Coordinates of C-alpha atoms and ligand atoms in Angstrom, one line a residue:
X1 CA -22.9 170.6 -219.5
X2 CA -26.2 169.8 -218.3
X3 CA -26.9 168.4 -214.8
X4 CA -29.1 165.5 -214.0
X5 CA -31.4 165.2 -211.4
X6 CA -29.2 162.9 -209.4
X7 CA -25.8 165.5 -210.1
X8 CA -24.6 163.6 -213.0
X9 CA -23.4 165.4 -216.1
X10 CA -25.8 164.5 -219.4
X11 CA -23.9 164.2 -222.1
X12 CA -25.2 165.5 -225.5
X13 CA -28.5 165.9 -224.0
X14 CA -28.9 161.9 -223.9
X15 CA -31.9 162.6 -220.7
X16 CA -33.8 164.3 -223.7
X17 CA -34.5 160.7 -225.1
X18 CA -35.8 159.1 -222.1
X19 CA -39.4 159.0 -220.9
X20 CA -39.8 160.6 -217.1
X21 CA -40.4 157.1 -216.1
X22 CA -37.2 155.9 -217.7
X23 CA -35.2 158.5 -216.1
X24 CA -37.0 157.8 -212.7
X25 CA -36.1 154.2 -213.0
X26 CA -32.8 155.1 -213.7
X27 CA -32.0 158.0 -210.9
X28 CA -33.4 155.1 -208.4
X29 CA -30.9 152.6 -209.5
X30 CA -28.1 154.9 -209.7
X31 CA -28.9 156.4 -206.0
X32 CA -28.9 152.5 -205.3
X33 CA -24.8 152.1 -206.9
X34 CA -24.0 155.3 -205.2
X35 CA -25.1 154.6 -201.8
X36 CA -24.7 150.5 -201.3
X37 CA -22.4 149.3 -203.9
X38 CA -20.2 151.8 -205.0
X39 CA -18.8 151.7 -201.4
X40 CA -17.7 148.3 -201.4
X41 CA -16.4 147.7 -204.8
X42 CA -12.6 148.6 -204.0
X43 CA -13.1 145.7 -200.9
X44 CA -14.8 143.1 -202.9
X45 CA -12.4 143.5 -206.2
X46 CA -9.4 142.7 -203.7
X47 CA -11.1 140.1 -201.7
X48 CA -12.7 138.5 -205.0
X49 CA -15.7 138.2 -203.6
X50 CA -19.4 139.3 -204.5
X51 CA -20.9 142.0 -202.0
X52 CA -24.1 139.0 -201.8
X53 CA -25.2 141.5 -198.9
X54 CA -26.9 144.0 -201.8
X55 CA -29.0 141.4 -203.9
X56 CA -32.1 142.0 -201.3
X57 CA -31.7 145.7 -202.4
X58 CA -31.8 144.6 -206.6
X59 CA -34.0 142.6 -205.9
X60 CA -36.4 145.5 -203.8
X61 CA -35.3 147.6 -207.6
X62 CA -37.2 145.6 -209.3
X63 CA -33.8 144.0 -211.3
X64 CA -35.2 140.6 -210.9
X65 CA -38.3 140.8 -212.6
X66 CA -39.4 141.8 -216.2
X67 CA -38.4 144.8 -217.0
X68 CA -39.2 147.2 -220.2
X69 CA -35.8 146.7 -222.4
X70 CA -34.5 150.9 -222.2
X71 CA -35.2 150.3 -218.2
X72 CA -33.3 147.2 -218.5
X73 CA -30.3 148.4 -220.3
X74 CA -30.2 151.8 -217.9
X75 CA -30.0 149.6 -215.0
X76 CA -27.5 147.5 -216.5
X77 CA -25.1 150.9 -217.3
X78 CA -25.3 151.8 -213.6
X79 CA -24.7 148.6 -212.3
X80 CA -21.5 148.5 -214.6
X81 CA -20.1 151.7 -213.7
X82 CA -19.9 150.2 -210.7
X83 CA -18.0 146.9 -211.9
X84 CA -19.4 144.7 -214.7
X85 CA -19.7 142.0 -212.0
X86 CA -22.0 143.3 -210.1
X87 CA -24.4 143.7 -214.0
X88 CA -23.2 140.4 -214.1
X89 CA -24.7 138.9 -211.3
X90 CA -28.1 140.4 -212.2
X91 CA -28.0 139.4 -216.1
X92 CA -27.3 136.3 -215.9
X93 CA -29.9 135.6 -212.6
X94 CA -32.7 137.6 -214.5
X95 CA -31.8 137.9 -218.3
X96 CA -30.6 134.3 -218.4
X97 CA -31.6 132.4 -215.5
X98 CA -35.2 133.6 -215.3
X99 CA -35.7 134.6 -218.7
X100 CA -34.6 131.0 -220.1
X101 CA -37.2 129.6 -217.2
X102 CA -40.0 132.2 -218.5
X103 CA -39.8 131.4 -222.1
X104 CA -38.9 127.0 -222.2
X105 CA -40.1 126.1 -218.9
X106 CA -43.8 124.8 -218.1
X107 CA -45.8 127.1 -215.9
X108 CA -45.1 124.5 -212.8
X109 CA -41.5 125.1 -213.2
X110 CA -42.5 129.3 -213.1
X111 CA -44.2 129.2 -210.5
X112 CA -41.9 126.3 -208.4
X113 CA -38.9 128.8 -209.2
X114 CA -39.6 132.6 -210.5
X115 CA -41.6 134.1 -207.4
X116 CA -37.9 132.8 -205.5
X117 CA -35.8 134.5 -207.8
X118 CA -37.9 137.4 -208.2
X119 CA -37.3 138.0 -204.1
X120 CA -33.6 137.3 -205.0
X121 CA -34.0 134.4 -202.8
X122 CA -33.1 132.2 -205.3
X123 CA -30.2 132.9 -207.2
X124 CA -29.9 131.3 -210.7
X125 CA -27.0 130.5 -212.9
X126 CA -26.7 129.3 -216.7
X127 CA -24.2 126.8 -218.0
X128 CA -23.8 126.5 -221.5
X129 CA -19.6 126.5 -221.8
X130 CA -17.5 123.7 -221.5
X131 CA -13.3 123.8 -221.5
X132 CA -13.4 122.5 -225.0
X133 CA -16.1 124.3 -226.4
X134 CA -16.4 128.3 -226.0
X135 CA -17.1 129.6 -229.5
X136 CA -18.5 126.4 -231.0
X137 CA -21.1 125.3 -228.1
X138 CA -23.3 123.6 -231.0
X139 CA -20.2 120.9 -230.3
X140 CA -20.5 120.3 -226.0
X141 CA -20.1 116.9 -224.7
X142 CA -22.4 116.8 -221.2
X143 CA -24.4 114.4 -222.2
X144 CA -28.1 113.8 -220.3
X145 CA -29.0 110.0 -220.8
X146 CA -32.5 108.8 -219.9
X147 CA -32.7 107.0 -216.5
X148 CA -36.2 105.7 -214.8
X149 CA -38.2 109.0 -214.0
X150 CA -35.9 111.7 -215.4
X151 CA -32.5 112.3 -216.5
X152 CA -28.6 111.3 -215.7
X153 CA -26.2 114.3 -216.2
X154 CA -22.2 114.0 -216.6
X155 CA -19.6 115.5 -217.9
X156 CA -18.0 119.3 -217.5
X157 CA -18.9 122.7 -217.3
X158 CA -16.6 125.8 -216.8
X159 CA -17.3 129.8 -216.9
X160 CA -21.0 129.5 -215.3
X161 CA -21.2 132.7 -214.0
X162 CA -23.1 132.5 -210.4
X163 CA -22.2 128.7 -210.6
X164 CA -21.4 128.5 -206.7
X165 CA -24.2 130.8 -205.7
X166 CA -26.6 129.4 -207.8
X167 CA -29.7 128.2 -206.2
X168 CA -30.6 126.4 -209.6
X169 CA -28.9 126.0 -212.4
X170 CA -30.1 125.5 -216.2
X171 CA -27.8 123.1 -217.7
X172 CA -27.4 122.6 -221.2
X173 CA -26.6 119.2 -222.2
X174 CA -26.4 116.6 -225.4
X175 CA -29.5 114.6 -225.3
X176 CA -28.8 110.7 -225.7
X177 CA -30.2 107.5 -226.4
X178 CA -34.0 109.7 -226.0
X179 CA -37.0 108.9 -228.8
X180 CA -36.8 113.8 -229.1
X181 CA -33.4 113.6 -230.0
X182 CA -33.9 110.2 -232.7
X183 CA -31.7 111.6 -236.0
X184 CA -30.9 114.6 -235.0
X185 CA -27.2 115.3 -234.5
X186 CA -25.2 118.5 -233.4
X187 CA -26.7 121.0 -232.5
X188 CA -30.1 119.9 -232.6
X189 CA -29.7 117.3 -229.7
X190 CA -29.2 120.1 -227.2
X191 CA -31.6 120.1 -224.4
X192 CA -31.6 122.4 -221.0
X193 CA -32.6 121.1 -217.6
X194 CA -32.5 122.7 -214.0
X195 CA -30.3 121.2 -211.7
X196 CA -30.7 122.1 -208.2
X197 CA -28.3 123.1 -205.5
X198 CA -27.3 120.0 -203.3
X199 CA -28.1 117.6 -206.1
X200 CA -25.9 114.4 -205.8
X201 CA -23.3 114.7 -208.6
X202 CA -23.4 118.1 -209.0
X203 CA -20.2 120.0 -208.4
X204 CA -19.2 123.7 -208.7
X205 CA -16.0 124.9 -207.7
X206 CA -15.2 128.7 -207.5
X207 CA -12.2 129.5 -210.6
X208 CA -9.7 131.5 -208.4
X209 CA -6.6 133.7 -209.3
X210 CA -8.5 135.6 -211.9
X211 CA -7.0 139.3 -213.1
X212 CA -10.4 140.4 -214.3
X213 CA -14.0 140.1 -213.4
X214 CA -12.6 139.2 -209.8
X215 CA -16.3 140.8 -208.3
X216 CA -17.8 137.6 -209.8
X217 CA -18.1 134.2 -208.7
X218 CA -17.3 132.6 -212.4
X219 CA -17.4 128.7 -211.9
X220 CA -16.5 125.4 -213.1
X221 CA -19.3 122.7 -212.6
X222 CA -18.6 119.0 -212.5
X223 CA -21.6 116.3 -213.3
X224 CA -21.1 112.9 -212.0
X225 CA -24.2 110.7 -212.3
X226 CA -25.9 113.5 -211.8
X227 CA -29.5 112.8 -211.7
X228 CA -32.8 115.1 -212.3
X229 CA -36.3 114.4 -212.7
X230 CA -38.1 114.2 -215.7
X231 CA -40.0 117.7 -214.4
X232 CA -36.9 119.5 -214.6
X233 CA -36.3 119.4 -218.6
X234 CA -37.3 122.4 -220.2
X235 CA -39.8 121.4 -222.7
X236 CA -39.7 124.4 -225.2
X237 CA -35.8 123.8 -225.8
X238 CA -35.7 122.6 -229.4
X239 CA -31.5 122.7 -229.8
X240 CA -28.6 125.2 -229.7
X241 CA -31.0 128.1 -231.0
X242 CA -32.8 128.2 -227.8
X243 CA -29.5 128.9 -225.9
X244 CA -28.4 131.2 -228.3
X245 CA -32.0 133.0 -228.5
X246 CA -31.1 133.3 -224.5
X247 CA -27.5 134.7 -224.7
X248 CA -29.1 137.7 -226.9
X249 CA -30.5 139.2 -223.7
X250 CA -27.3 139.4 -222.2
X251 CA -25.0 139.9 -225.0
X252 CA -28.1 143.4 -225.1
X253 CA -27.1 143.7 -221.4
X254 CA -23.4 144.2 -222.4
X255 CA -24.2 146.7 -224.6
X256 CA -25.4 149.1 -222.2
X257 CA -22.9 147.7 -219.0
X258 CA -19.7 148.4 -221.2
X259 CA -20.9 152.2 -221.9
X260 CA -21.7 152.5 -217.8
X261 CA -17.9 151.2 -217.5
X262 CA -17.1 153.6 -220.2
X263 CA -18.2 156.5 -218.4
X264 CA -16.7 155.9 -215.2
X265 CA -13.3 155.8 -216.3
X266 CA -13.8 158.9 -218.6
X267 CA -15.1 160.9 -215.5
X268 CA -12.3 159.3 -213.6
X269 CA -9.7 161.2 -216.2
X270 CA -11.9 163.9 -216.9
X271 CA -11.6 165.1 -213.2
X272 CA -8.0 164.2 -212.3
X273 CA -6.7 166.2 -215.2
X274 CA -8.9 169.0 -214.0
X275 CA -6.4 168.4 -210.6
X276 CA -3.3 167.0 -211.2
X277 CA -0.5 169.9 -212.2
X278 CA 2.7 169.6 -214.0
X279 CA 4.8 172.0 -215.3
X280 CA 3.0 174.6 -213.3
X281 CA -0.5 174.0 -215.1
X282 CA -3.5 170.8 -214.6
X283 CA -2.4 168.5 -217.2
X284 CA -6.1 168.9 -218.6
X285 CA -4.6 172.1 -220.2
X286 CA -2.4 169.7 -222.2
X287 CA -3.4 169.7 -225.8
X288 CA -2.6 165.7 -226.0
X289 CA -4.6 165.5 -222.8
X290 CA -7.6 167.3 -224.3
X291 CA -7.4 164.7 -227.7
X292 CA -7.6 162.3 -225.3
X293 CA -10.8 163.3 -223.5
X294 CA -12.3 164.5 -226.2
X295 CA -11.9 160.7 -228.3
X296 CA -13.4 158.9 -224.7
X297 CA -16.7 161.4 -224.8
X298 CA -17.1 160.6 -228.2
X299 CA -16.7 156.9 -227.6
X300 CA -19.1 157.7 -224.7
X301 CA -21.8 159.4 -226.5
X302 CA -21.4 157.0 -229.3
X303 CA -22.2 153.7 -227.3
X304 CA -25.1 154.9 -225.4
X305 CA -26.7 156.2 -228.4
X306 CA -25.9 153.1 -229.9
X307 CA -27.6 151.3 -226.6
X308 CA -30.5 153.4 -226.9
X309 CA -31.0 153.0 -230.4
X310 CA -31.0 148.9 -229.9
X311 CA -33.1 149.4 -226.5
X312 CA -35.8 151.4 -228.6
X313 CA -36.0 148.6 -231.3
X314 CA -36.4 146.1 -229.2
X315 CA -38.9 147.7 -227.4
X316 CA -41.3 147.2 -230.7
X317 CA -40.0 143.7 -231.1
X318 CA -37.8 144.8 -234.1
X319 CA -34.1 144.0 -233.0
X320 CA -32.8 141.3 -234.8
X321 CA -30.0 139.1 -233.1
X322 CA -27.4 140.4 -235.5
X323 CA -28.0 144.1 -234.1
X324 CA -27.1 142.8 -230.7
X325 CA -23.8 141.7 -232.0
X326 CA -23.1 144.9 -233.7
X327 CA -24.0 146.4 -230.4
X328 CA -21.7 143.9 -228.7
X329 CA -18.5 144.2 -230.8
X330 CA -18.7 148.1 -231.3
X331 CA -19.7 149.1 -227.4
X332 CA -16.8 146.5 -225.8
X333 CA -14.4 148.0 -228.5
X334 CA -14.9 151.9 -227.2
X335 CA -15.1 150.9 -224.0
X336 CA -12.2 149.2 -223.8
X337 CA -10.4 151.8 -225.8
X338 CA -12.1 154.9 -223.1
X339 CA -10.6 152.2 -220.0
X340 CA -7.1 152.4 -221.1
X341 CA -6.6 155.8 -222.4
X342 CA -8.3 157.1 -219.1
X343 CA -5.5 155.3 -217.0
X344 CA -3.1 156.6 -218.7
X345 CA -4.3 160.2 -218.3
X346 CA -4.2 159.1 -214.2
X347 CA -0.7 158.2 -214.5
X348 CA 0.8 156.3 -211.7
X349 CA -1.9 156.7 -209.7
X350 CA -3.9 154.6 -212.4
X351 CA -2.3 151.5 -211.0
X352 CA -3.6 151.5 -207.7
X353 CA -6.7 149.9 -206.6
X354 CA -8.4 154.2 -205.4
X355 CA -8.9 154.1 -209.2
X356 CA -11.2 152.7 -211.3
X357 CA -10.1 152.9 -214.9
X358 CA -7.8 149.6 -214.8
X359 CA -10.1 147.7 -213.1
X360 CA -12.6 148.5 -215.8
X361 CA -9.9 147.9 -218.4
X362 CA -9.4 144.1 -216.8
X363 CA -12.8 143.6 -216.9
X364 CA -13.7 144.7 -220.2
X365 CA -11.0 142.1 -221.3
X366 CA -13.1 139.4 -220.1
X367 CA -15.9 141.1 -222.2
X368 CA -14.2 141.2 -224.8
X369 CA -14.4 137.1 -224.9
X370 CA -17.4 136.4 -223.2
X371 CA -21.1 136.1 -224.6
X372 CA -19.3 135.6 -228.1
X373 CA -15.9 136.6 -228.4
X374 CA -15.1 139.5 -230.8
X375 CA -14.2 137.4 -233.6
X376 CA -17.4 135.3 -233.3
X377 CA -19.3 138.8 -233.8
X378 CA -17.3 140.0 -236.4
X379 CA -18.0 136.7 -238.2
X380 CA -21.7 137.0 -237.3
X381 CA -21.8 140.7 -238.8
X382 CA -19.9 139.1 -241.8
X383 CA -22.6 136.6 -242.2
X384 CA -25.0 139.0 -242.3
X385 CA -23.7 141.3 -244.8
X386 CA -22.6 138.7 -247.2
X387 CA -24.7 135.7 -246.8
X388 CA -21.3 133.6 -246.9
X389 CA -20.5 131.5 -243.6
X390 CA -17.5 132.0 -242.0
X391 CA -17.1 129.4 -239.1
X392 CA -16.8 126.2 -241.1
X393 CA -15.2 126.8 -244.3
Ligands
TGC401 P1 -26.1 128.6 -236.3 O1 -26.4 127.7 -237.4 O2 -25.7 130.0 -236.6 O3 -27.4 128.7 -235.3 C1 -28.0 127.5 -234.8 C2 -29.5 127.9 -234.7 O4 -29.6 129.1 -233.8 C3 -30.1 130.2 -234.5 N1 -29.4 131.3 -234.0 C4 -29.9 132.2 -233.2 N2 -31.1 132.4 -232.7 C5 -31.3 133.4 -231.9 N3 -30.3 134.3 -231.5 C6 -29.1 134.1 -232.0 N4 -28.1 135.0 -231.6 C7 -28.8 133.1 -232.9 N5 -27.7 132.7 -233.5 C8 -28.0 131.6 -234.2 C9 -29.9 129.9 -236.0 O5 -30.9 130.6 -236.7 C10 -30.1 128.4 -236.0 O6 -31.4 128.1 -236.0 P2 -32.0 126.8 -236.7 O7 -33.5 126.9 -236.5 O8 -31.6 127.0 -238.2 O9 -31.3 125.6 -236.1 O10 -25.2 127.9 -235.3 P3 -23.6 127.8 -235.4 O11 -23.3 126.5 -234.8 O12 -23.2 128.1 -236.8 O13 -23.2 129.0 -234.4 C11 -22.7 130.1 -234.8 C12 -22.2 130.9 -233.7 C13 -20.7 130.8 -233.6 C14 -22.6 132.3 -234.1 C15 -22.8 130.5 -232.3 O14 -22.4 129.3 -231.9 C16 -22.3 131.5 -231.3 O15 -22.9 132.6 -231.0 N6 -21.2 131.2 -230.5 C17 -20.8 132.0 -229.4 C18 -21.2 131.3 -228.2 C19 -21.2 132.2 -227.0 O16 -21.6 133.3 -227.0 N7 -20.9 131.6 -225.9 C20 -20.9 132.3 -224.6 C21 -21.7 131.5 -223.7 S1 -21.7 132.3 -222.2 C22 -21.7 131.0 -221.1 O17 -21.6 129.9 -221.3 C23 -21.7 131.4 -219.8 S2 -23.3 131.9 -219.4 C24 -23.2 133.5 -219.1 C25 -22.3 133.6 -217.9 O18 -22.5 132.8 -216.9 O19 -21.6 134.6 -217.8

């Protein structure tokens, strides 16, 4: 198998695709995993804690600032095969966070906020889910009421990721009682605004005892008379569409994470059944051990083909959002499939916290449910194909 620059193997040739510049990009950012957080990850997973000690070094990668979409999504498979917290961070402070400022916010609110979180000085957070509304967030109840010189927030948030590290957070919220929001119901009446750290009434509390995503700081967020002023609305927020047009760029970040988490627990089996011997032979000489590797490198191959191919459109402003869910459902899916079938090719040994397959698995479980759950992008695909809406009957 063909060696990459950086000593990784390249399956079915996938360097071929790439530009030299892509695959710079990409040897940087993995050098970056290798050295700084690959280290760590075992420490921080038992700890729950995020290693905040390497954002300096994303942010020095150029992860927190635009990025072409192929560049974006290789970043976002190295990141992941270290743990899909640490692409977690970074999507949802650049692809969310910064991204929903860039496009909605006024050029005040850029430049007050974006050279910060550029710098990684400021890190951002995005809070659309509430702990009655997941899969439905047209329905949230935070409402934002009109008060002299701005707004009044209250109500509950929960699964912001970055919620207690979060410099500033964009808040999505029912407009009320406002002349913008006069007839329109549902979904239309959702607004975003930025709340800031330290705000009076603004709460977010760190959701403990989690078995998956434990590198993450995945938060609740209380509001309680929470006030902010009129020049932290997002103007170009029309309703739900706006979030939704948002959670695209990181539902096209999982696409790409998942096959990074992929790999690493396929060359995590690979190699221990190259070394681990029973009945006097490596079990990788086993024929049900060679069905199994040779099922996780096709799942492998598969999803970053499938990345690639969605990275590529995108790049000429051609991928629709109903790709990205296709992207989404199928790459979670293999990976998922690739993280538990590797542990069981480690065995015992795939229990314990030297290995990485498990923790991937536990992760991709939480993948499997967030940024739409796999039922909300089966339903999506089935809208697509038939025309016939699923979600309400
Ligand atoms: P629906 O009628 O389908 O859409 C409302 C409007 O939005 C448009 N639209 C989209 N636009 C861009 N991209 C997309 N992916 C879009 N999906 C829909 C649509 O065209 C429409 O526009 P308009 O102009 O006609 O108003 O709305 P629906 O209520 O039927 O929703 C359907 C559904 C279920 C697909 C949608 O609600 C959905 O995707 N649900 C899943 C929600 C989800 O992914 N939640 C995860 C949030 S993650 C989070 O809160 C934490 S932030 C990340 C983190 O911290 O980790």
């Amino acid at each position: 198998m063909a060696k990459t620059a950086s000593e990784r193997p390249d399956y079915s040739h996938f360097d071929d695709l790439l530009t030299p510049d892509e695959r710079a990009f990409r040897d940087r950012v993995r050098e970056f995993v290798n050295a700084r957080v690959l280290p760590r990850i075992a420490g921080c997973w038992e700890d729950g804690t995020f290693p905040m000690e390497v954002v300096p070094g994303l942010a020095e990668l150029g992860l927190f600032g635009h990025l072409p979409p192929v560049h974006e999504g290789l970043a976002s498979f190295e990141l992941e095969r270290a743990d899909a917290g640490i692409r977690s961070l970074v999507s949802v402070h650049a692809h969310l966070a910064q991204g929903t400022i860039q496009e909605f916010g006024t050029q005040e609110q850029r430049e007050r906020f974006l050279p910060r979180m550029g710098r990684g000085e400021l890190i951002g957070a995005f809070s659309l889910t509430e702990p009655a509304h997941g899969s439905d967030p047209g329905a949230l109840e935070v409402t934002a009421r009109p008060v002299p010189g701005g707004y009044r927030l209250d109500g509950h948030k929960r699964w912001a990721t970055n919620g207690t590290a979060a410099g500033v957070t964009i808040v999505w919220a029912r407009l009320v009682d406002h002349p913008d929001v006069q007839g329109a119901t549902g979904a239309r009446a959702i607004r975003a605004f930025l709340v800031e750290a330290g705000t009076p009434g603004f709460t977010p509390r760190a959701i403990d005892r989690k078995l998956s995503f434990r590198v993450s700081a995945s938060s609740e967020i209380f509001f309680d008379g929470c006030v902010v002023p009129e020049a932290n609305r997002l103007p170009g927020v029309t309703g739900l569409g706006s979030a939704l047009k948002c959670l695209n760029e990181a539902r096209y970040g999982i696409v790409w994470g998942v096959a990074g988490a992929a790999t690493a627990s396929f060359e995590e089996a690979l190699s221990y059944s190259r070394v681990r011997e029973q009945f006097g032979r490596p079990i990788a000489a086993f024929q049900l051990t060679q069905s199994k590797l040779a099922s996780m490198y096709g799942a492998v191959v598969q999803s970053m083909l499938l990345a690639l191919h969605l990275g590529r459109l995108k790049q000429r402003d051609a991928l629709h959002h109903t790709d990205v869910s296709l992207g989404k459902l199928v790459n979670v899916r293999h990976a998922l499939d690739v993280a538990r079938t590797a542990r069981t090719v480690l065995g015992g040994i795939g229990i314990l916290d030297t290995s990485v397959s498990l923790r991937h698995a536990a992760n991709l479980e939480t993948e499997l449910t967030y940024e739409g759950t796999d039922e909300v992008h089966q339903l999506i695909l089935g809208r697509h194909l038939t025309g016939l809406d699923a979600f309400r009957g």
